Amino acid sequence: MNDNNKMLQAVAWDDETQAVILLDQRALPDTEKYIACQSVEQVANCIENMTVRGAPAIGITAAYGIALAALNSDRLEITDNNYKLKIINQAFERLAKTRPTAVNLFTALERMRACFENNKENLKLNNLLLEEAKIIHDEDIANNKRMGEFGAKLLPDDAVILTHCNAGAIATGGHGTALGVLRSAREAGKKIKVYADETRPLFQGARLTAWELARDNFDVTLITDSMAGALMKSKKISAVIVGADRIAKNGDTANKIGTYGLSVIAKAHGVPFYIAAPFTTLDFKAESGADIPIEERSESEMRILVNNQHVPDSVKVWNPAFDVTPSENITAIITERGVFFPPFKFEN
Ligand code: MRU
């Protein structure tokens, strides 16, 4: 197996140094470098500045962040258990404030919270929290593979796919959601050609998806976001497949800004529009897309292009990171529990 075939990992736990290791996705595709986080603040910063990004990868990173908080209190030789519990509680609060839309962050923190509450007085609390984070990580990879098998069956033997942002191995524990479906389809013997949207303003499609797919020897072609309409009009596209940051109970789906527009174009051209996401992306508290908070990010992400300012300071900038695709534009939602078709009804 050559290096290119090794499964890409956005997040890992290093037992030896007791650190969360993150692939620095801001440096891709130029440089493949890793950052070792040994404090909760460092983990939180890496989620905020998108060293690590993609809803499932954010959740897994935060889970390791909680384990890190517990282990660090021993490293700092804190002997007062109440003080240690306070530090862990502060870690929950800090990590929950990093990114608002990706619900996997909160799903993972809730699981870690349950483990924490059940074992507060247990002398093995540190190990139990670390074990729980590792389970969340392993489950995500297994879910992606399962989802991939379900999704692969929806694709023709010779498929041409359009995807947006990066819902690949590096946005998850491994394998990927939307790109995981493509990997599984190829493993099942299907021929897959992919068009990747650039995905402005941070170019996750160009920098991450095109790189990840090319590294995995996929036939991938890059387009700018504004070319998607012409592409669906002029070429035979088998399906659009994207990931999700949060899915409401009625199927309305928040994903990277630009996804909604793609769904409208796909509908206009009769192209199936698939969401691939694990159940950890479902928000059973959100009745519809109106209940999903949309993150707005720094203006500088739009003003500055590869370190060169190309927008005058005097121009106003609106930079929502996500949009909501209404369920009526979605052909199916692919999960590890099977493929759901409208009208969407999910049970926890
Ligand atoms: O802002 P990002 O890069 O974290 O946005 C990521 C996306 O929108 C992905 O499509 C989504 O998180 C699904 S990742 C499997």
Coordinates of C-alpha atoms and ligand atoms in Angstrom, one line a residue:
M1 CA 0.0 0.0 0.0
N2 CA 1.5 3.3 -1.0
D3 CA 1.2 6.5 1.1
N4 CA -1.6 7.8 -1.0
N5 CA -3.8 4.8 -0.2
K6 CA -3.5 5.2 3.5
M7 CA -6.8 6.3 5.1
L8 CA -6.7 10.0 5.6
Q9 CA -7.2 11.0 9.2
A10 CA -8.3 14.5 10.3
V11 CA -8.3 13.7 14.0
A12 CA -6.3 11.2 16.1
W13 CA -5.5 10.7 19.7
D14 CA -1.9 10.1 20.6
D15 CA -1.7 7.9 23.7
E16 CA 2.0 8.5 24.2
T17 CA 1.9 12.3 24.4
Q18 CA -1.8 12.4 25.4
A19 CA -2.6 14.9 22.7
V20 CA -5.2 15.5 20.1
I21 CA -3.5 15.4 16.7
L22 CA -5.2 17.4 14.0
L23 CA -4.4 17.5 10.3
D24 CA -4.1 21.3 9.6
Q25 CA -6.7 21.7 6.9
R26 CA -5.9 25.3 6.4
A27 CA -2.5 24.4 5.0
L28 CA -3.8 21.9 2.4
P29 CA -3.2 21.1 -0.3
D30 CA 0.3 22.7 -0.2
T31 CA 1.4 21.2 3.1
E32 CA 0.3 18.1 4.9
K33 CA 1.1 19.0 8.5
Y34 CA -0.3 18.1 11.9
I35 CA -0.9 20.1 15.0
A36 CA -0.7 18.5 18.5
C37 CA -3.2 20.0 20.9
Q38 CA -2.4 19.6 24.6
S39 CA -4.9 22.1 26.0
V40 CA -8.7 22.5 25.7
E41 CA -8.1 26.1 24.5
Q42 CA -5.9 24.9 21.7
V43 CA -8.5 22.4 20.7
A44 CA -11.3 25.0 20.7
N45 CA -9.1 27.4 18.7
C46 CA -8.5 24.7 16.1
I47 CA -12.2 24.1 15.7
E48 CA -12.9 27.9 15.4
N49 CA -10.1 28.6 12.9
M50 CA -11.0 25.5 10.9
T51 CA -7.7 23.7 11.3
V52 CA -10.3 20.9 11.7
R53 CA -13.7 21.2 10.0
G54 CA -16.6 19.1 8.8
A55 CA -19.4 18.4 11.2
P56 CA -18.4 14.8 12.3
A57 CA -14.7 15.7 12.6
I58 CA -15.6 18.7 14.8
G59 CA -17.7 16.4 17.1
I60 CA -14.9 13.8 17.4
T61 CA -12.3 16.5 18.1
A62 CA -14.5 18.1 20.9
A63 CA -15.0 14.6 22.4
Y64 CA -11.2 14.2 22.7
G65 CA -11.0 17.8 24.0
I66 CA -13.1 16.7 27.0
A67 CA -10.9 13.7 27.6
L68 CA -7.9 16.0 27.4
A69 CA -9.4 18.3 30.1
A70 CA -9.7 15.4 32.5
L71 CA -6.2 14.1 31.8
N72 CA -4.7 17.6 32.0
S73 CA -6.0 18.0 35.5
D74 CA -3.8 15.1 36.5
R75 CA -0.9 16.4 34.5
L76 CA -1.3 19.7 36.5
E77 CA -1.4 17.5 39.7
I78 CA -4.8 18.9 40.7
T79 CA -5.8 16.8 43.8
D80 CA -9.1 18.6 44.7
N81 CA -11.8 16.5 42.8
N82 CA -14.3 19.4 42.9
Y83 CA -11.8 21.7 41.2
K84 CA -11.1 19.0 38.6
L85 CA -14.8 18.6 37.9
K86 CA -15.1 22.4 37.5
I87 CA -12.3 22.4 34.9
I88 CA -14.0 19.6 32.9
N89 CA -17.3 21.6 33.1
Q90 CA -15.5 24.7 31.8
A91 CA -14.2 22.5 28.9
F92 CA -17.8 21.6 28.0
E93 CA -18.8 25.2 28.0
R94 CA -15.8 26.4 25.9
L95 CA -16.1 23.7 23.3
A96 CA -19.8 24.2 22.9
K97 CA -19.1 27.8 21.9
T98 CA -16.8 27.0 19.0
R99 CA -19.1 26.5 16.0
P100 CA -22.9 26.8 16.1
T101 CA -24.3 25.0 13.1
A102 CA -22.6 21.6 13.1
V103 CA -24.9 19.6 15.4
N104 CA -22.5 16.7 15.6
L105 CA -20.5 18.9 18.0
F106 CA -23.4 19.0 20.4
T107 CA -24.3 15.3 19.9
A108 CA -20.7 14.4 20.8
L109 CA -20.6 16.7 23.8
E110 CA -23.9 15.3 25.1
R111 CA -22.5 11.8 24.9
M112 CA -19.3 12.9 26.7
R113 CA -21.5 14.7 29.3
A114 CA -23.5 11.5 30.0
C115 CA -20.2 9.6 30.5
F116 CA -18.9 12.4 32.8
E117 CA -22.1 12.6 34.9
N118 CA -22.2 8.9 35.4
N119 CA -18.6 8.6 36.4
K120 CA -17.8 11.8 38.3
E121 CA -16.7 10.1 41.4
N122 CA -15.1 7.1 39.6
L123 CA -11.3 7.0 39.9
K124 CA -11.2 5.8 36.3
L125 CA -13.0 8.9 35.0
N126 CA -10.1 10.0 32.8
N127 CA -9.9 6.6 31.1
L128 CA -13.6 6.3 30.7
L129 CA -13.8 9.7 29.0
L130 CA -11.0 8.8 26.7
E131 CA -12.6 5.5 25.9
E132 CA -15.9 7.2 25.1
A133 CA -14.2 9.6 22.7
K134 CA -12.5 6.7 21.0
I135 CA -15.8 4.9 20.6
I136 CA -17.4 8.0 19.1
H137 CA -14.6 8.2 16.7
D138 CA -14.7 4.5 15.7
E139 CA -18.5 4.6 15.4
D140 CA -18.3 7.5 13.0
I141 CA -16.0 5.5 10.7
A142 CA -18.2 2.4 10.8
N143 CA -21.3 4.6 10.2
N144 CA -19.7 6.1 7.1
K145 CA -18.8 2.8 5.7
R146 CA -22.4 1.5 6.3
M147 CA -23.8 4.7 4.8
G148 CA -21.5 4.3 1.8
E149 CA -22.9 0.8 1.1
F150 CA -26.5 2.1 1.2
G151 CA -25.6 5.1 -0.9
A152 CA -23.6 3.2 -3.5
K153 CA -26.7 1.2 -4.5
L154 CA -28.4 4.5 -5.6
L155 CA -25.8 5.2 -8.2
P156 CA -25.7 3.9 -11.8
D157 CA -22.7 1.7 -12.9
D158 CA -21.2 4.7 -14.7
A159 CA -21.9 7.7 -12.5
V160 CA -21.1 11.4 -12.9
I161 CA -21.4 13.1 -9.6
L162 CA -21.4 16.8 -8.5
T163 CA -20.4 17.5 -4.9
H164 CA -19.9 20.7 -2.8
C165 CA -17.6 21.6 0.0
N166 CA -15.7 18.7 1.5
A167 CA -17.7 15.8 3.0
G168 CA -14.8 13.4 2.8
A169 CA -12.5 11.4 5.0
I170 CA -11.0 14.6 6.4
A171 CA -14.4 16.0 7.4
T172 CA -15.2 12.9 9.5
G173 CA -13.6 10.1 11.5
G174 CA -12.6 8.5 8.2
H175 CA -14.0 7.3 4.8
G176 CA -16.3 10.3 4.5
T177 CA -20.1 10.8 4.1
A178 CA -20.7 12.1 0.5
L179 CA -17.2 11.1 -0.6
G180 CA -17.6 7.9 1.4
V181 CA -20.6 7.0 -0.8
L182 CA -18.3 7.5 -3.8
R183 CA -15.5 5.4 -2.3
S184 CA -18.0 2.6 -1.5
A185 CA -19.5 2.8 -5.0
R186 CA -16.1 2.4 -6.5
E187 CA -15.3 -0.6 -4.2
A188 CA -18.5 -2.1 -5.5
G189 CA -17.1 -1.9 -9.1
K190 CA -18.9 1.3 -10.3
K191 CA -17.1 3.8 -12.4
I192 CA -17.2 7.2 -10.8
K193 CA -16.4 10.6 -12.2
V194 CA -16.7 13.6 -9.9
Y195 CA -17.2 17.3 -10.4
A196 CA -16.2 19.3 -7.3
D197 CA -17.4 22.8 -6.7
E198 CA -14.7 25.2 -5.6
T199 CA -16.9 26.2 -2.6
R200 CA -16.2 29.9 -1.8
P201 CA -15.2 31.6 0.3
L202 CA -12.8 29.1 1.9
F203 CA -12.4 26.8 -1.1
Q204 CA -13.0 23.5 0.7
G205 CA -14.0 22.0 -2.7
A206 CA -10.9 23.1 -4.5
R207 CA -8.3 22.8 -1.7
L208 CA -9.7 19.7 0.1
T209 CA -12.2 17.7 -2.0
A210 CA -10.2 17.9 -5.3
W211 CA -7.0 17.1 -3.4
E212 CA -8.6 14.2 -1.4
L213 CA -10.1 12.6 -4.5
A214 CA -7.1 13.1 -6.7
R215 CA -4.9 11.6 -3.9
D216 CA -7.3 8.6 -3.9
N217 CA -7.0 8.3 -7.8
F218 CA -10.6 9.4 -8.5
D219 CA -11.3 11.1 -11.8
V220 CA -12.1 14.6 -10.5
T221 CA -12.8 17.9 -12.3
L222 CA -13.0 21.3 -10.5
I223 CA -15.6 23.9 -11.4
T224 CA -16.3 27.3 -9.9
D225 CA -19.6 27.5 -7.9
S226 CA -21.1 29.6 -10.6
M227 CA -20.6 26.8 -13.2
A228 CA -22.9 24.3 -11.5
G229 CA -26.0 25.5 -13.5
A230 CA -24.2 25.2 -16.9
L231 CA -22.8 21.8 -15.8
M232 CA -26.2 20.4 -15.0
K233 CA -27.8 21.8 -18.1
S234 CA -25.1 20.7 -20.6
K235 CA -23.7 17.4 -19.2
K236 CA -25.4 14.2 -17.9
I237 CA -25.0 14.4 -14.2
S238 CA -26.2 11.3 -12.4
A239 CA -26.6 12.9 -9.0
V240 CA -25.6 15.7 -6.6
I241 CA -24.3 14.3 -3.3
V242 CA -23.4 16.5 -0.4
G243 CA -22.9 16.2 3.3
A244 CA -24.8 18.0 6.1
D245 CA -24.1 20.0 9.2
R246 CA -27.6 19.6 10.7
I247 CA -30.8 17.9 9.6
A248 CA -34.1 19.0 11.1
K249 CA -36.9 16.5 11.8
N250 CA -38.7 17.3 8.6
G251 CA -35.6 16.7 6.5
D252 CA -34.6 20.4 5.9
T253 CA -30.8 20.3 5.8
A254 CA -28.2 22.8 6.6
N255 CA -24.9 22.4 4.8
K256 CA -22.2 24.6 3.4
I257 CA -23.4 27.9 1.8
G258 CA -24.2 27.2 -1.8
T259 CA -25.9 23.8 -1.2
Y260 CA -29.4 25.3 -1.4
G261 CA -28.7 26.9 -4.8
L262 CA -27.4 23.6 -6.0
S263 CA -30.6 21.8 -4.9
V264 CA -32.7 24.3 -6.9
I265 CA -30.6 23.8 -10.0
A266 CA -30.7 20.0 -9.6
K267 CA -34.5 20.1 -9.2
A268 CA -34.9 22.3 -12.3
H269 CA -32.9 19.7 -14.3
G270 CA -34.3 16.5 -12.8
V271 CA -31.0 15.6 -11.2
P272 CA -31.3 13.5 -8.0
F273 CA -30.1 15.5 -5.0
Y274 CA -28.8 13.3 -2.1
I275 CA -27.7 14.2 1.4
A276 CA -25.3 11.7 3.0
A277 CA -25.0 12.1 6.8
P278 CA -24.9 10.0 10.0
F279 CA -27.7 10.0 12.5
T280 CA -25.4 12.2 14.7
T281 CA -26.3 15.0 12.2
L282 CA -30.0 14.8 13.0
D283 CA -31.3 17.4 15.4
F284 CA -34.5 16.0 16.9
K285 CA -35.1 19.4 18.6
A286 CA -35.3 21.2 15.3
E287 CA -38.7 20.8 13.8
S288 CA -37.6 22.5 10.5
G289 CA -34.8 24.4 8.9
A290 CA -36.1 27.6 10.6
D291 CA -34.8 26.2 13.9
I292 CA -31.2 25.7 12.7
P293 CA -28.7 28.4 13.7
I294 CA -26.6 29.6 10.8
E295 CA -23.0 30.6 11.6
E296 CA -21.8 33.9 10.2
R297 CA -18.1 34.0 10.0
S298 CA -15.5 36.8 9.8
E299 CA -15.7 39.3 6.9
S300 CA -12.0 38.8 6.3
E301 CA -12.7 35.3 4.8
M302 CA -14.3 37.1 1.9
R303 CA -12.2 40.3 1.8
I304 CA -8.9 38.5 1.7
L305 CA -8.1 36.0 -1.0
V306 CA -4.9 34.0 -0.4
N307 CA -3.5 36.8 1.7
N308 CA -4.3 39.5 -0.8
Q309 CA -7.1 41.8 -0.1
H310 CA -9.4 42.0 -3.1
V311 CA -12.4 43.8 -1.6
P312 CA -12.1 47.4 -0.3
D313 CA -12.8 47.9 3.4
S314 CA -15.6 50.3 2.5
V315 CA -17.7 47.5 0.9
K316 CA -20.0 45.6 3.3
V317 CA -19.7 41.8 3.4
W318 CA -22.2 39.2 4.4
N319 CA -20.6 35.8 5.1
P320 CA -23.0 33.1 6.2
A321 CA -21.2 29.8 6.3
F322 CA -24.2 27.6 5.7
D323 CA -27.7 27.6 4.1
V324 CA -30.7 25.4 4.5
T325 CA -32.0 23.2 1.7
P326 CA -35.8 22.6 2.1
S327 CA -36.7 18.9 2.2
E328 CA -38.8 19.2 -0.9
N329 CA -35.6 19.7 -2.9
I330 CA -34.0 16.5 -1.5
T331 CA -34.4 13.2 -3.3
A332 CA -33.2 11.1 -0.4
I333 CA -31.1 11.2 2.8
I334 CA -28.5 8.4 3.0
T335 CA -27.7 7.3 6.6
E336 CA -26.1 4.3 8.3
R337 CA -29.6 3.1 9.1
G338 CA -30.7 3.1 5.5
V339 CA -31.9 5.5 2.8
F340 CA -34.8 7.8 3.8
F341 CA -37.2 9.2 1.1
P342 CA -39.7 12.1 1.5
P343 CA -41.8 12.7 3.5
F344 CA -38.9 12.3 5.9
K345 CA -39.7 10.7 9.3
F346 CA -36.8 10.0 11.5
E347 CA -36.9 8.2 14.9
N348 CA -34.2 8.5 17.5
Ligands
MRU1 O1 -17.4 25.0 7.3 P1 -17.0 23.6 7.1 O2 -15.9 23.3 6.2 O3 -16.9 22.9 8.5 O4 -18.4 23.0 6.4 C1 -18.4 21.6 6.2 C2 -19.6 21.2 5.4 O5 -20.5 22.0 5.1 C3 -19.7 19.7 5.2 O6 -20.5 19.5 4.0 C4 -20.5 19.1 6.4 O7 -19.9 19.4 7.6 C5 -20.5 17.6 6.3 S1 -19.0 16.9 6.5 C6 -19.2 15.2 6.4

